[in-house]
Coordinates of C-alpha atoms in Angstrom, one line a residue:
Chain A
D1 CA -20.1 10.0 7.5
V2 CA -19.0 13.6 8.2
K3 CA -19.3 15.9 5.3
V4 CA -18.2 19.4 4.1
T5 CA -19.5 20.4 0.8
Q6 CA -18.7 23.3 -1.5
S7 CA -21.1 24.8 -4.0
S8 CA -18.9 24.3 -7.1
R9 CA -15.9 22.3 -8.0
Y10 CA -15.0 24.6 -10.9
L11 CA -15.9 28.3 -11.4
V12 CA -14.9 30.8 -14.1
K13 CA -15.5 34.5 -13.5
R14 CA -14.5 37.7 -15.1
T15 CA -12.4 40.5 -13.5
G16 CA -14.5 42.8 -11.4
E17 CA -17.4 40.3 -10.8
K18 CA -18.6 39.7 -7.3
V19 CA -18.1 36.0 -6.5
F20 CA -19.7 33.9 -3.8
L21 CA -18.2 30.6 -2.7
E22 CA -20.5 28.6 -0.4
C23 CA -19.5 26.0 2.1
V24 CA -21.9 23.7 4.2
Q25 CA -21.0 21.2 6.9
D26 CA -23.3 18.7 8.5
M27 CA -21.4 18.0 11.6
D28 CA -22.7 20.8 13.8
H29 CA -19.2 22.3 14.0
E30 CA -18.7 25.7 15.5
N31 CA -15.5 26.5 13.7
M32 CA -15.2 27.0 10.0
F33 CA -12.3 28.1 7.8
W34 CA -11.5 29.3 4.3
Y35 CA -8.1 28.6 2.8
R36 CA -6.6 29.1 -0.6
Q37 CA -4.0 26.8 -2.1
D38 CA -1.5 27.9 -4.7
P39 CA 1.5 26.0 -6.1
G40 CA 4.6 26.7 -4.1
L41 CA 2.8 28.5 -1.4
G42 CA 0.8 25.7 0.3
L43 CA -2.5 26.4 2.1
R44 CA -3.0 29.9 3.4
L45 CA -5.8 30.9 5.8
I46 CA -8.1 33.7 4.5
Y47 CA -10.8 33.9 7.2
F48 CA -12.2 31.8 9.9
S49 CA -15.3 31.8 12.1
Y50 CA -15.8 30.3 15.5
D51 CA -19.5 31.0 15.8
V52 CA -22.5 32.3 13.9
K53 CA -22.0 36.0 12.9
M54 CA -18.4 35.9 14.2
K55 CA -15.4 36.1 12.0
E56 CA -11.7 36.6 12.3
K57 CA -9.1 37.5 9.7
G58 CA -6.5 34.9 8.7
D59 CA -3.2 35.5 7.1
I60 CA -4.4 36.9 3.7
P61 CA -7.9 38.5 4.1
E62 CA -7.3 41.4 1.6
G63 CA -9.8 41.3 -1.2
Y64 CA -12.1 38.9 0.6
S65 CA -15.0 39.0 3.0
V66 CA -17.1 36.3 4.7
S67 CA -20.6 35.7 6.0
R68 CA -21.8 33.2 8.7
E69 CA -25.5 33.7 9.1
K70 CA -26.2 30.0 10.0
K71 CA -24.0 27.6 11.9
E72 CA -23.7 25.1 9.0
R73 CA -22.9 27.6 6.3
F74 CA -19.8 29.8 5.7
S75 CA -19.6 31.9 2.6
L76 CA -16.5 33.5 1.1
I77 CA -17.1 36.6 -1.0
L78 CA -14.8 38.2 -3.5
E79 CA -16.1 41.7 -3.8
S80 CA -14.4 42.5 -7.1
A81 CA -12.6 39.4 -8.5
S82 CA -9.1 39.9 -9.8
T83 CA -6.8 37.6 -11.8
N84 CA -4.5 37.1 -8.7
Q85 CA -7.4 35.5 -7.0
T86 CA -7.3 32.6 -9.4
S87 CA -6.7 29.7 -7.0
M88 CA -8.1 26.6 -5.3
Y89 CA -10.3 27.5 -2.4
L90 CA -10.8 25.1 0.4
C91 CA -13.3 25.2 3.2
A92 CA -12.9 23.3 6.5
S93 CA -14.7 22.9 9.8
S94 CA -13.8 21.7 13.3
S95 CA -15.4 21.3 16.7
P96 CA -14.0 23.0 19.8
S97 CA -14.5 19.7 21.6
S98 CA -11.8 18.1 19.4
L99 CA -8.2 19.1 19.1
P100 CA -7.8 22.3 17.1
G101 CA -5.6 20.5 14.6
E102 CA -8.4 18.1 13.5
Q103 CA -10.2 19.8 10.7
F104 CA -12.5 18.4 8.0
F105 CA -12.0 19.7 4.5
G106 CA -14.3 20.0 1.6
P107 CA -13.3 19.0 -2.0
G108 CA -12.3 22.5 -3.0
T109 CA -13.4 25.0 -5.6
R110 CA -11.0 25.8 -8.4
L111 CA -11.7 29.4 -9.3
T112 CA -10.4 31.0 -12.5
V113 CA -10.7 34.8 -12.9
L114 CA -10.2 35.9 -16.5
Chain B
D1 CA 3.6 27.2 16.0
A2 CA 6.8 25.3 15.3
K3 CA 8.2 25.0 11.8
T4 CA 8.4 21.6 10.1
T5 CA 10.8 20.2 7.5
Q6 CA 9.9 17.3 5.2
P7 CA 11.5 15.8 2.1
T8 CA 10.1 17.1 -1.1
S9 CA 9.3 13.7 -2.5
M10 CA 9.5 10.0 -1.8
D11 CA 8.8 6.8 -3.7
C12 CA 7.5 3.5 -2.4
A13 CA 6.6 0.1 -3.9
E14 CA 3.0 -1.1 -3.6
G15 CA 2.6 -3.4 -0.6
R16 CA 5.7 -2.1 1.2
A17 CA 5.7 0.2 4.2
A18 CA 6.0 3.9 3.5
N19 CA 8.0 5.8 6.1
L20 CA 7.6 9.6 5.9
P21 CA 9.9 11.7 8.1
C22 CA 9.3 15.1 9.6
N23 CA 11.7 17.3 11.5
H24 CA 10.2 19.7 14.0
S25 CA 13.3 20.6 16.1
T26 CA 11.7 23.7 17.6
I27 CA 8.6 22.0 18.9
S28 CA 7.3 23.2 22.3
G29 CA 6.1 21.0 25.1
N30 CA 2.4 21.8 24.4
E31 CA 2.5 21.3 20.7
Y32 CA 0.9 18.3 18.9
V33 CA 2.1 16.7 15.7
Y34 CA -0.6 16.3 13.1
W35 CA -0.4 14.5 9.7
Y36 CA -2.7 15.2 6.8
R37 CA -2.7 14.1 3.2
Q38 CA -4.1 15.5 0.0
I39 CA -4.9 13.3 -2.9
H40 CA -4.9 15.1 -6.2
S41 CA -7.9 17.4 -6.8
Q42 CA -9.3 16.7 -3.3
G43 CA -9.2 18.6 0.0
P44 CA -6.7 17.6 2.7
Q45 CA -7.7 14.6 4.9
Y46 CA -6.7 14.3 8.5
I47 CA -4.7 11.1 9.2
I48 CA -3.4 11.0 12.7
H49 CA -1.9 13.1 15.5
G50 CA 0.2 12.7 18.6
L51 CA 1.9 14.5 21.5
K52 CA 4.7 12.2 22.8
N53 CA 3.5 8.7 22.6
N54 CA 3.4 6.6 19.5
E55 CA -0.1 6.4 18.0
T56 CA -1.8 4.0 15.6
N57 CA -5.2 4.1 13.9
E58 CA -6.7 2.4 10.9
M59 CA -4.9 4.5 8.5
A60 CA -1.4 4.8 9.8
S61 CA 1.1 4.8 12.7
L62 CA 2.9 7.8 14.1
I63 CA 6.3 7.4 15.7
I64 CA 7.6 10.4 17.7
T65 CA 11.2 10.5 18.9
E66 CA 11.8 10.7 22.7
D67 CA 13.1 14.3 22.4
R68 CA 10.0 15.1 20.1
K69 CA 12.3 16.8 17.6
S70 CA 11.2 14.5 14.8
S71 CA 8.5 12.1 13.8
T72 CA 7.7 9.4 11.2
L73 CA 4.4 8.6 9.6
I74 CA 4.2 4.9 8.7
L75 CA 1.7 3.6 6.1
P76 CA 2.3 -0.2 6.7
H77 CA 1.2 -1.5 3.4
A78 CA 1.1 1.2 0.8
T79 CA -1.4 1.0 -2.1
L80 CA -1.6 3.1 -5.3
R81 CA -4.4 5.1 -3.6
D82 CA -1.9 6.3 -1.0
T83 CA -0.2 8.4 -3.7
A84 CA -0.7 11.9 -2.3
V85 CA 1.0 14.9 -0.7
Y86 CA 1.6 14.3 3.0
Y87 CA 1.7 17.3 5.4
C88 CA 3.3 17.3 8.8
I89 CA 1.9 20.1 11.0
V90 CA 2.8 21.2 14.5
R91 CA 0.1 23.0 16.4
V92 CA -0.5 24.0 20.0
A93 CA -3.4 22.3 21.6
G94 CA -5.1 25.5 22.7
G95 CA -4.6 29.2 22.1
T96 CA -6.8 31.9 20.6
S97 CA -6.4 31.2 16.9
Y98 CA -9.2 28.6 17.0
G99 CA -7.4 25.9 15.2
K100 CA -5.6 27.7 12.5
L101 CA -3.4 25.2 10.6
T102 CA -0.2 26.2 8.8
F103 CA 0.4 23.8 5.9
G104 CA 4.0 23.7 4.5
Q105 CA 5.0 22.2 1.2
G106 CA 4.6 18.6 2.3
T107 CA 6.1 15.4 0.8
I108 CA 4.9 14.0 -2.5
L109 CA 4.6 10.3 -2.0
T110 CA 4.4 8.2 -5.1
V111 CA 3.5 4.5 -4.8
H112 CA 4.6 2.4 -7.7
P113 CA 3.1 -0.9 -8.8

């Protein structure tokens, strides 16, 4: 069974802290994505990566960075957390051999920044 | 990618078919229709996709109109576990954005006992 896992389901951090969100997939997928989900705004793409050490900005990259050192792992970094980054963060992966719209999502990390 | 329009919410009785409509009147010839759902506190789950023919899998059926301007996702025998937000997404097959998906507001489907 295919699997995308995220390091935490719930996380509480303080303003100004550096926050790492980890995502691991076991499907040998090349493409990985980070989204955030907020009420009334749907899912919005933050960053994606189509290969190790490659990254592309999504629609809302400000305040975030990413790291892809290994194929199976894609990390989202909040350099200095702010309260407006309180959100549900979702990681996804896909393979170039399947249609681009077929993505596999993790369970999500609900981040609260105080 | 084409914009989609879905009803905000729908209800369905358990055991009945749930028919979820989606309007995508500006769809282009090379754009697929995808359906995802998101059960509360979980990540979205891929359900089905189609280009112009009707499609069926173990989860659902997808009916696309001949002009491709709308589609309907059918859950043939809805259960309480099908209560979720259902998203209709239109996405070009290729392109340089490596599979970026644009999720709208979706339809909240509530299945009642």
